[in-house]
Amino acid sequence: MLPYLNPSLSIDERVADLMGRMTLAEKVGQLMMLDAGGEDLSFINSMQPGSILHIFGEKANRAMDLAAKNRLGIPLLVGEDGIHGHSFWKGATIFPSQLAMAASWNPALIEQIARVTAEEMAATGVHWTFSPVLCLSRDLRWGRTGETFGEDPFLIGEYGAAMIRGYQGKDLKDRTAVLATAKHYAGYSETQGGRDASEADLSRRKLRSYFLPPFERAVRAGAASFMTGYQSIDGVPSTANHWLLTEVLKEEWGFKGVLVTDWNNTGRMVTEQKVCANYTDAAVVALRAGNDIIMTTPEFLEGAIEAVRSGMLNEAEIDAPCARLLALKFRLGLFEDPRRYDPIRTEYEISRADHCAVNLEAARQSLVLLQNNGLLPLDARKPLSILVTGPNADDDLSQLGDWSLGSPQHPPEAGKQPREKTITVLDGIRALAPSGSTIRYEQGCSIVNDDLSGIPAAVSAARESDVVVAVVGDHLDFIGECKSTATLELQGGQVALLNALAETGKPMILVLVASKPLVLPRSVWQSSAIFECFNPGMQGGRALAEAIFGYLNPSGKLTISYPIHVGQQPVFYSQVRGQHGDRYADLTQEPLFPFGHGLSYTRYRYSNLRLASPVLSRGQAAEIDVDVENTGDRAGDEIVQVYVSDLVTSATWVNKALKNFTRVHLEPGEKKTLHFVLPWESFQIVNADGYSVVEPGEFEIMVGPSSRDRDLLITTLRVV
């Protein structure tokens, strides 16, 4: 047995032996991730890539067979986009989008979501998912807002760590483990005008203050891979940013995994950003910046080989990333078990009953009740006449959102998720409405055109109904990569539909099925109730119907601020202090619904906020207690949020920042004392020199149900 095939040897010994047997072309091939979406897989033998993507099932097995015939038989690493479920496998469990699941404020649930996704992906021959997204939402016009966890760095870091744990499991050698990818590193979401992949106007201090902390948390959580962003910062494409990729990620944070470029990022330096004259130059720049794997730039093979032959690169600069990748393959145990697609195991894993149960719980906890004038919950014992209307009321694709079969990432011939797997809002209401109820359905209008011909029928049905459920939002045409929007207004005929329904005077439950916050017309600001579902996944309609009829007490809270007008951008809660005034001359700066907001069918009272000690010395943690009481007549879950404000800082800083949170279940009349620990790092700022420091002085500790000032109890802590 050759030493590199001997599992009793150490990984370092096996890597060294294998590297000593490889040609330059074989090493460069290992650094390439190529698109296997087409039928011709001959490139696996001609180019010998180390990894491939957009492949699973029997086709993945065929690719593995081809790789096994290469001279050294190095196994392939197979990657796929499993963003909120096994996105492109028919019948897989498709969960709420990241922005939706974030509203649960439940890292343990998010870890379960990732675990289920890993179990379903691994069975189909996939080793690697390109998730989670750790970008901060900034300009809501950005098409990929729905892929984020929201606007807060601390919360994003907690959720990202949870997903990483879920994907990778307890041990990478577990056959259900898939590699997690922290992306897009870093600053990709700081766009100009919301446009995707535009130049990000970021200083290093701003990166360290807000954009880098979730990624540092991902390193501590053991993320096996990172992915670069598409954007450039200060004239340097992320793929070429040595400071970001090597000095910070690998040297400062000690990241030992692999760093992969996003789709053709190396080629884009030649064809789009035009900072490299040719692919040889681009290969040199990408490798010297710190990239380990070059995604979907086939020209990299000849470019890198030429760079070594011409003396522009030393072969050692190829060896280092190659060794990192091979070490990861050995850690996964792929040389012993390439983890092929198993149809029997797949049949068992895909859409298992317990997986569907996790999905339903995710949809339930992700549901946010934004407004309620007392109409809800409807009496589940009383027959009602209900109109369900709106373009997203029965649209399964809009409910699943981006990164699912039927979305633009895969061609139309790939099909869509089976319709029967998704419970739409209309499906859910029909299933759970009280016996004897009359359910009418009128689509009313379209999102993708201005046809208003369906509105009269919807208005007529509304007048004959006791309650109107209007389901509006966005469409796949206005969601995702390369699909940023110039406005946040409801598209198509939706505003006209809502205006007409409002004029009937009928009680209206407004339901938002959308990838991100949208601007609502004034006609519905006083709606009897408003639910935010985002893209709630396959079980979203069931969860919403449970809430409407009182079987579920909503508990979700926003992790992103909801604007009144698109001109309020950016509207996130943690604004840097110091602007002149606190409003626009023509409009408030306050959001319509703030970060952390979400209502319940019961009421909670906060009281008796106290510190274990009013003084904090260097290196200590602050301990806080607060009483929370359910003063209503229904059991419920409350999400308790803890914010910190450093009152005087050496450099400008945010007005407040989330530093802890918890979900607490309370029966009617029950009071609990909640205990929070804020570690020393909770009081850090990034000073003008770019260093994270805790400065002495007064801090406010704020606890409450949202980020809004009037909702928060406040106490003062002195740091010495």
JSON list of C-alpha atoms in Angstrom, two decimals, residues 512-653:
[
{"chain": "A", "resi": 512, "resn": "LEU", "atom": "CA", "xyz": [-46.11, 39.52, 3.25]},
{"chain": "A", "resi": 513, "resn": "VAL", "atom": "CA", "xyz": [-44.38, 36.72, 1.35]},
{"chain": "A", "resi": 514, "resn": "ALA", "atom": "CA", "xyz": [-41.24, 38.47, 0.19]},
{"chain": "A", "resi": 515, "resn": "SER", "atom": "CA", "xyz": [-37.49, 38.05, 0.20]},
{"chain": "A", "resi": 516, "resn": "LYS", "atom": "CA", "xyz": [-36.94, 41.26, 2.18]},
{"chain": "A", "resi": 517, "resn": "PRO", "atom": "CA", "xyz": [-38.74, 44.28, 3.69]},
{"chain": "A", "resi": 518, "resn": "LEU", "atom": "CA", "xyz": [-40.79, 46.19, 1.15]},
{"chain": "A", "resi": 519, "resn": "VAL", "atom": "CA", "xyz": [-42.48, 49.59, 1.25]},
{"chain": "A", "resi": 520, "resn": "LEU", "atom": "CA", "xyz": [-46.18, 49.32, 2.07]},
{"chain": "A", "resi": 521, "resn": "PRO", "atom": "CA", "xyz": [-48.79, 51.74, 0.74]},
{"chain": "A", "resi": 522, "resn": "ARG", "atom": "CA", "xyz": [-50.44, 53.96, 3.34]},
{"chain": "A", "resi": 523, "resn": "SER", "atom": "CA", "xyz": [-53.78, 52.31, 2.64]},
{"chain": "A", "resi": 524, "resn": "VAL", "atom": "CA", "xyz": [-52.69, 49.21, 4.57]},
{"chain": "A", "resi": 525, "resn": "TRP", "atom": "CA", "xyz": [-50.82, 50.85, 7.44]},
{"chain": "A", "resi": 526, "resn": "GLN", "atom": "CA", "xyz": [-53.98, 50.48, 9.50]},
{"chain": "A", "resi": 527, "resn": "SER", "atom": "CA", "xyz": [-54.66, 46.91, 8.45]},
{"chain": "A", "resi": 528, "resn": "SER", "atom": "CA", "xyz": [-56.30, 44.82, 11.13]},
{"chain": "A", "resi": 529, "resn": "ALA", "atom": "CA", "xyz": [-53.20, 42.63, 11.17]},
{"chain": "A", "resi": 530, "resn": "ILE", "atom": "CA", "xyz": [-49.90, 42.31, 9.30]},
{"chain": "A", "resi": 531, "resn": "PHE", "atom": "CA", "xyz": [-47.77, 39.17, 9.14]},
{"chain": "A", "resi": 532, "resn": "GLU", "atom": "CA", "xyz": [-44.23, 39.04, 7.76]},
{"chain": "A", "resi": 533, "resn": "CYS", "atom": "CA", "xyz": [-43.41, 35.57, 6.44]},
{"chain": "A", "resi": 534, "resn": "PHE", "atom": "CA", "xyz": [-40.43, 36.43, 4.18]},
{"chain": "A", "resi": 535, "resn": "ASN", "atom": "CA", "xyz": [-39.92, 33.21, 2.13]},
{"chain": "A", "resi": 536, "resn": "PRO", "atom": "CA", "xyz": [-41.23, 30.70, 4.67]},
{"chain": "A", "resi": 537, "resn": "GLY", "atom": "CA", "xyz": [-40.43, 27.44, 2.90]},
{"chain": "A", "resi": 538, "resn": "MET", "atom": "CA", "xyz": [-42.58, 24.40, 2.26]},
{"chain": "A", "resi": 539, "resn": "GLN", "atom": "CA", "xyz": [-44.51, 24.56, 5.54]},
{"chain": "A", "resi": 540, "resn": "GLY", "atom": "CA", "xyz": [-45.08, 28.31, 5.56]},
{"chain": "A", "resi": 541, "resn": "GLY", "atom": "CA", "xyz": [-48.78, 28.22, 4.67]},
{"chain": "A", "resi": 542, "resn": "ARG", "atom": "CA", "xyz": [-49.49, 25.73, 7.43]},
{"chain": "A", "resi": 543, "resn": "ALA", "atom": "CA", "xyz": [-47.69, 27.84, 10.05]},
{"chain": "A", "resi": 544, "resn": "LEU", "atom": "CA", "xyz": [-49.47, 31.02, 8.99]},
{"chain": "A", "resi": 545, "resn": "ALA", "atom": "CA", "xyz": [-52.90, 29.38, 9.10]},
{"chain": "A", "resi": 546, "resn": "GLU", "atom": "CA", "xyz": [-52.14, 28.03, 12.57]},
{"chain": "A", "resi": 547, "resn": "ALA", "atom": "CA", "xyz": [-51.39, 31.58, 13.69]},
{"chain": "A", "resi": 548, "resn": "ILE", "atom": "CA", "xyz": [-54.47, 33.11, 12.04]},
{"chain": "A", "resi": 549, "resn": "PHE", "atom": "CA", "xyz": [-56.80, 30.62, 13.73]},
{"chain": "A", "resi": 550, "resn": "GLY", "atom": "CA", "xyz": [-55.05, 30.72, 17.10]},
{"chain": "A", "resi": 551, "resn": "TYR", "atom": "CA", "xyz": [-53.43, 27.30, 17.15]},
{"chain": "A", "resi": 552, "resn": "LEU", "atom": "CA", "xyz": [-50.05, 29.05, 17.25]},
{"chain": "A", "resi": 553, "resn": "ASN", "atom": "CA", "xyz": [-49.02, 32.09, 19.26]},
{"chain": "A", "resi": 554, "resn": "PRO", "atom": "CA", "xyz": [-46.54, 34.00, 17.06]},
{"chain": "A", "resi": 555, "resn": "SER", "atom": "CA", "xyz": [-43.12, 34.65, 18.57]},
{"chain": "A", "resi": 556, "resn": "GLY", "atom": "CA", "xyz": [-40.84, 35.71, 15.69]},
{"chain": "A", "resi": 557, "resn": "LYS", "atom": "CA", "xyz": [-39.09, 39.08, 15.68]},
{"chain": "A", "resi": 558, "resn": "LEU", "atom": "CA", "xyz": [-37.45, 41.04, 12.91]},
{"chain": "A", "resi": 559, "resn": "THR", "atom": "CA", "xyz": [-33.70, 40.92, 12.46]},
{"chain": "A", "resi": 560, "resn": "ILE", "atom": "CA", "xyz": [-33.94, 43.68, 9.89]},
{"chain": "A", "resi": 561, "resn": "SER", "atom": "CA", "xyz": [-35.57, 47.12, 10.04]},
{"chain": "A", "resi": 562, "resn": "TYR", "atom": "CA", "xyz": [-38.68, 47.78, 7.98]},
{"chain": "A", "resi": 563, "resn": "PRO", "atom": "CA", "xyz": [-38.62, 51.14, 6.15]},
{"chain": "A", "resi": 564, "resn": "ILE", "atom": "CA", "xyz": [-41.45, 53.55, 5.51]},
{"chain": "A", "resi": 565, "resn": "HIS", "atom": "CA", "xyz": [-39.85, 54.74, 2.28]},
{"chain": "A", "resi": 566, "resn": "VAL", "atom": "CA", "xyz": [-36.96, 53.58, 0.10]},
{"chain": "A", "resi": 567, "resn": "GLY", "atom": "CA", "xyz": [-35.32, 56.98, 0.63]},
{"chain": "A", "resi": 568, "resn": "GLN", "atom": "CA", "xyz": [-34.62, 56.04, 4.26]},
{"chain": "A", "resi": 569, "resn": "GLN", "atom": "CA", "xyz": [-31.79, 53.74, 3.17]},
{"chain": "A", "resi": 570, "resn": "PRO", "atom": "CA", "xyz": [-29.85, 52.76, 5.19]},
{"chain": "A", "resi": 571, "resn": "VAL", "atom": "CA", "xyz": [-32.37, 52.19, 7.97]},
{"chain": "A", "resi": 572, "resn": "PHE", "atom": "CA", "xyz": [-30.57, 49.65, 10.22]},
{"chain": "A", "resi": 573, "resn": "TYR", "atom": "CA", "xyz": [-30.88, 50.27, 13.96]},
{"chain": "A", "resi": 574, "resn": "SER", "atom": "CA", "xyz": [-27.22, 50.58, 15.00]},
{"chain": "A", "resi": 575, "resn": "GLN", "atom": "CA", "xyz": [-26.48, 53.96, 13.48]},
{"chain": "A", "resi": 576, "resn": "VAL", "atom": "CA", "xyz": [-23.23, 55.82, 14.20]},
{"chain": "A", "resi": 577, "resn": "ARG", "atom": "CA", "xyz": [-23.84, 58.86, 16.40]},
{"chain": "A", "resi": 578, "resn": "GLY", "atom": "CA", "xyz": [-23.22, 62.43, 15.35]},
{"chain": "A", "resi": 579, "resn": "GLN", "atom": "CA", "xyz": [-25.52, 63.41, 12.49]},
{"chain": "A", "resi": 580, "resn": "HIS", "atom": "CA", "xyz": [-27.29, 66.79, 12.50]},
{"chain": "A", "resi": 581, "resn": "GLY", "atom": "CA", "xyz": [-30.89, 66.32, 13.57]},
{"chain": "A", "resi": 582, "resn": "ASP", "atom": "CA", "xyz": [-32.85, 63.13, 13.99]},
{"chain": "A", "resi": 583, "resn": "ARG", "atom": "CA", "xyz": [-35.15, 63.19, 10.95]},
{"chain": "A", "resi": 584, "resn": "TYR", "atom": "CA", "xyz": [-35.34, 64.12, 7.31]},
{"chain": "A", "resi": 585, "resn": "ALA", "atom": "CA", "xyz": [-36.93, 67.47, 6.57]},
{"chain": "A", "resi": 586, "resn": "ASP", "atom": "CA", "xyz": [-39.75, 65.65, 4.78]},
{"chain": "A", "resi": 587, "resn": "LEU", "atom": "CA", "xyz": [-39.82, 62.25, 6.51]},
{"chain": "A", "resi": 588, "resn": "THR", "atom": "CA", "xyz": [-39.00, 60.53, 9.77]},
{"chain": "A", "resi": 589, "resn": "GLN", "atom": "CA", "xyz": [-35.84, 58.43, 10.03]},
{"chain": "A", "resi": 590, "resn": "GLU", "atom": "CA", "xyz": [-37.65, 55.94, 12.24]},
{"chain": "A", "resi": 591, "resn": "PRO", "atom": "CA", "xyz": [-38.50, 52.62, 10.58]},
{"chain": "A", "resi": 592, "resn": "LEU", "atom": "CA", "xyz": [-42.08, 51.48, 10.19]},
{"chain": "A", "resi": 593, "resn": "PHE", "atom": "CA", "xyz": [-41.13, 48.38, 12.22]},
{"chain": "A", "resi": 594, "resn": "PRO", "atom": "CA", "xyz": [-37.76, 48.30, 14.03]},
{"chain": "A", "resi": 595, "resn": "PHE", "atom": "CA", "xyz": [-35.11, 45.62, 14.45]},
{"chain": "A", "resi": 596, "resn": "GLY", "atom": "CA", "xyz": [-36.24, 43.19, 17.15]},
{"chain": "A", "resi": 597, "resn": "HIS", "atom": "CA", "xyz": [-39.96, 43.97, 16.73]},
{"chain": "A", "resi": 598, "resn": "GLY", "atom": "CA", "xyz": [-42.60, 41.27, 16.78]},
{"chain": "A", "resi": 599, "resn": "LEU", "atom": "CA", "xyz": [-45.95, 40.94, 18.54]},
{"chain": "A", "resi": 600, "resn": "SER", "atom": "CA", "xyz": [-47.70, 38.10, 20.34]},
{"chain": "A", "resi": 601, "resn": "TYR", "atom": "CA", "xyz": [-51.24, 37.16, 21.30]},
{"chain": "A", "resi": 602, "resn": "THR", "atom": "CA", "xyz": [-50.25, 37.73, 24.91]},
{"chain": "A", "resi": 603, "resn": "ARG", "atom": "CA", "xyz": [-48.46, 40.58, 26.74]},
{"chain": "A", "resi": 604, "resn": "TYR", "atom": "CA", "xyz": [-45.13, 40.65, 28.54]},
{"chain": "A", "resi": 605, "resn": "ARG", "atom": "CA", "xyz": [-43.97, 42.99, 31.29]},
{"chain": "A", "resi": 606, "resn": "TYR", "atom": "CA", "xyz": [-40.28, 43.69, 31.92]},
{"chain": "A", "resi": 607, "resn": "SER", "atom": "CA", "xyz": [-39.14, 44.87, 35.36]},
{"chain": "A", "resi": 608, "resn": "ASN", "atom": "CA", "xyz": [-36.40, 44.92, 37.97]},
{"chain": "A", "resi": 609, "resn": "LEU", "atom": "CA", "xyz": [-33.34, 45.19, 35.72]},
{"chain": "A", "resi": 610, "resn": "ARG", "atom": "CA", "xyz": [-30.25, 44.93, 37.91]},
{"chain": "A", "resi": 611, "resn": "LEU", "atom": "CA", "xyz": [-26.51, 44.32, 37.73]},
{"chain": "A", "resi": 612, "resn": "ALA", "atom": "CA", "xyz": [-24.56, 41.94, 39.92]},
{"chain": "A", "resi": 613, "resn": "SER", "atom": "CA", "xyz": [-22.05, 44.80, 40.26]},
{"chain": "A", "resi": 614, "resn": "PRO", "atom": "CA", "xyz": [-22.25, 48.38, 38.97]},
{"chain": "A", "resi": 615, "resn": "VAL", "atom": "CA", "xyz": [-18.48, 48.35, 38.33]},
{"chain": "A", "resi": 616, "resn": "LEU", "atom": "CA", "xyz": [-16.61, 46.16, 35.84]},
{"chain": "A", "resi": 617, "resn": "SER", "atom": "CA", "xyz": [-12.85, 45.64, 36.01]},
{"chain": "A", "resi": 618, "resn": "ARG", "atom": "CA", "xyz": [-10.60, 44.61, 33.12]},
{"chain": "A", "resi": 619, "resn": "GLY", "atom": "CA", "xyz": [-11.29, 41.13, 31.80]},
{"chain": "A", "resi": 620, "resn": "GLN", "atom": "CA", "xyz": [-14.43, 40.60, 33.84]},
{"chain": "A", "resi": 621, "resn": "ALA", "atom": "CA", "xyz": [-17.92, 39.72, 32.58]},
{"chain": "A", "resi": 622, "resn": "ALA", "atom": "CA", "xyz": [-21.01, 41.71, 33.50]},
{"chain": "A", "resi": 623, "resn": "GLU", "atom": "CA", "xyz": [-23.89, 39.76, 35.01]},
{"chain": "A", "resi": 624, "resn": "ILE", "atom": "CA", "xyz": [-27.44, 41.02, 34.56]},
{"chain": "A", "resi": 625, "resn": "ASP", "atom": "CA", "xyz": [-30.85, 39.91, 35.79]},
{"chain": "A", "resi": 626, "resn": "VAL", "atom": "CA", "xyz": [-34.29, 41.02, 34.62]},
{"chain": "A", "resi": 627, "resn": "ASP", "atom": "CA", "xyz": [-37.80, 39.85, 35.41]},
{"chain": "A", "resi": 628, "resn": "VAL", "atom": "CA", "xyz": [-40.17, 39.04, 32.55]},
{"chain": "A", "resi": 629, "resn": "GLU", "atom": "CA", "xyz": [-43.83, 38.28, 33.22]},
{"chain": "A", "resi": 630, "resn": "ASN", "atom": "CA", "xyz": [-46.61, 37.03, 30.97]},
{"chain": "A", "resi": 631, "resn": "THR", "atom": "CA", "xyz": [-49.52, 39.30, 31.89]},
{"chain": "A", "resi": 632, "resn": "GLY", "atom": "CA", "xyz": [-51.88, 37.92, 29.26]},
{"chain": "A", "resi": 633, "resn": "ASP", "atom": "CA", "xyz": [-54.11, 34.85, 29.11]},
{"chain": "A", "resi": 634, "resn": "ARG", "atom": "CA", "xyz": [-52.14, 32.75, 26.61]},
{"chain": "A", "resi": 635, "resn": "ALA", "atom": "CA", "xyz": [-48.85, 30.91, 26.90]},
{"chain": "A", "resi": 636, "resn": "GLY", "atom": "CA", "xyz": [-46.13, 32.29, 24.68]},
{"chain": "A", "resi": 637, "resn": "ASP", "atom": "CA", "xyz": [-42.45, 32.61, 23.86]},
{"chain": "A", "resi": 638, "resn": "GLU", "atom": "CA", "xyz": [-40.80, 36.00, 24.30]},
{"chain": "A", "resi": 639, "resn": "ILE", "atom": "CA", "xyz": [-37.47, 36.98, 22.79]},
{"chain": "A", "resi": 640, "resn": "VAL", "atom": "CA", "xyz": [-35.57, 39.08, 25.32]},
{"chain": "A", "resi": 641, "resn": "GLN", "atom": "CA", "xyz": [-32.87, 41.31, 23.87]},
{"chain": "A", "resi": 642, "resn": "VAL", "atom": "CA", "xyz": [-29.83, 42.88, 25.59]},
{"chain": "A", "resi": 643, "resn": "TYR", "atom": "CA", "xyz": [-28.14, 45.95, 24.11]},
{"chain": "A", "resi": 644, "resn": "VAL", "atom": "CA", "xyz": [-25.04, 47.91, 25.14]},
{"chain": "A", "resi": 645, "resn": "SER", "atom": "CA", "xyz": [-24.25, 51.57, 24.57]},
{"chain": "A", "resi": 646, "resn": "ASP", "atom": "CA", "xyz": [-20.80, 53.04, 25.31]},
{"chain": "A", "resi": 647, "resn": "LEU", "atom": "CA", "xyz": [-21.71, 56.59, 26.26]},
{"chain": "A", "resi": 648, "resn": "VAL", "atom": "CA", "xyz": [-18.37, 58.30, 25.46]},
{"chain": "A", "resi": 649, "resn": "THR", "atom": "CA", "xyz": [-15.90, 56.79, 22.98]},
{"chain": "A", "resi": 650, "resn": "SER", "atom": "CA", "xyz": [-12.54, 57.79, 21.57]},
{"chain": "A", "resi": 651, "resn": "ALA", "atom": "CA", "xyz": [-13.87, 57.27, 18.03]},
{"chain": "A", "resi": 652, "resn": "THR", "atom": "CA", "xyz": [-17.41, 57.57, 16.74]},
{"chain": "A", "resi": 653, "resn": "TRP", "atom": "CA", "xyz": [-19.47, 54.50, 17.51]}
]
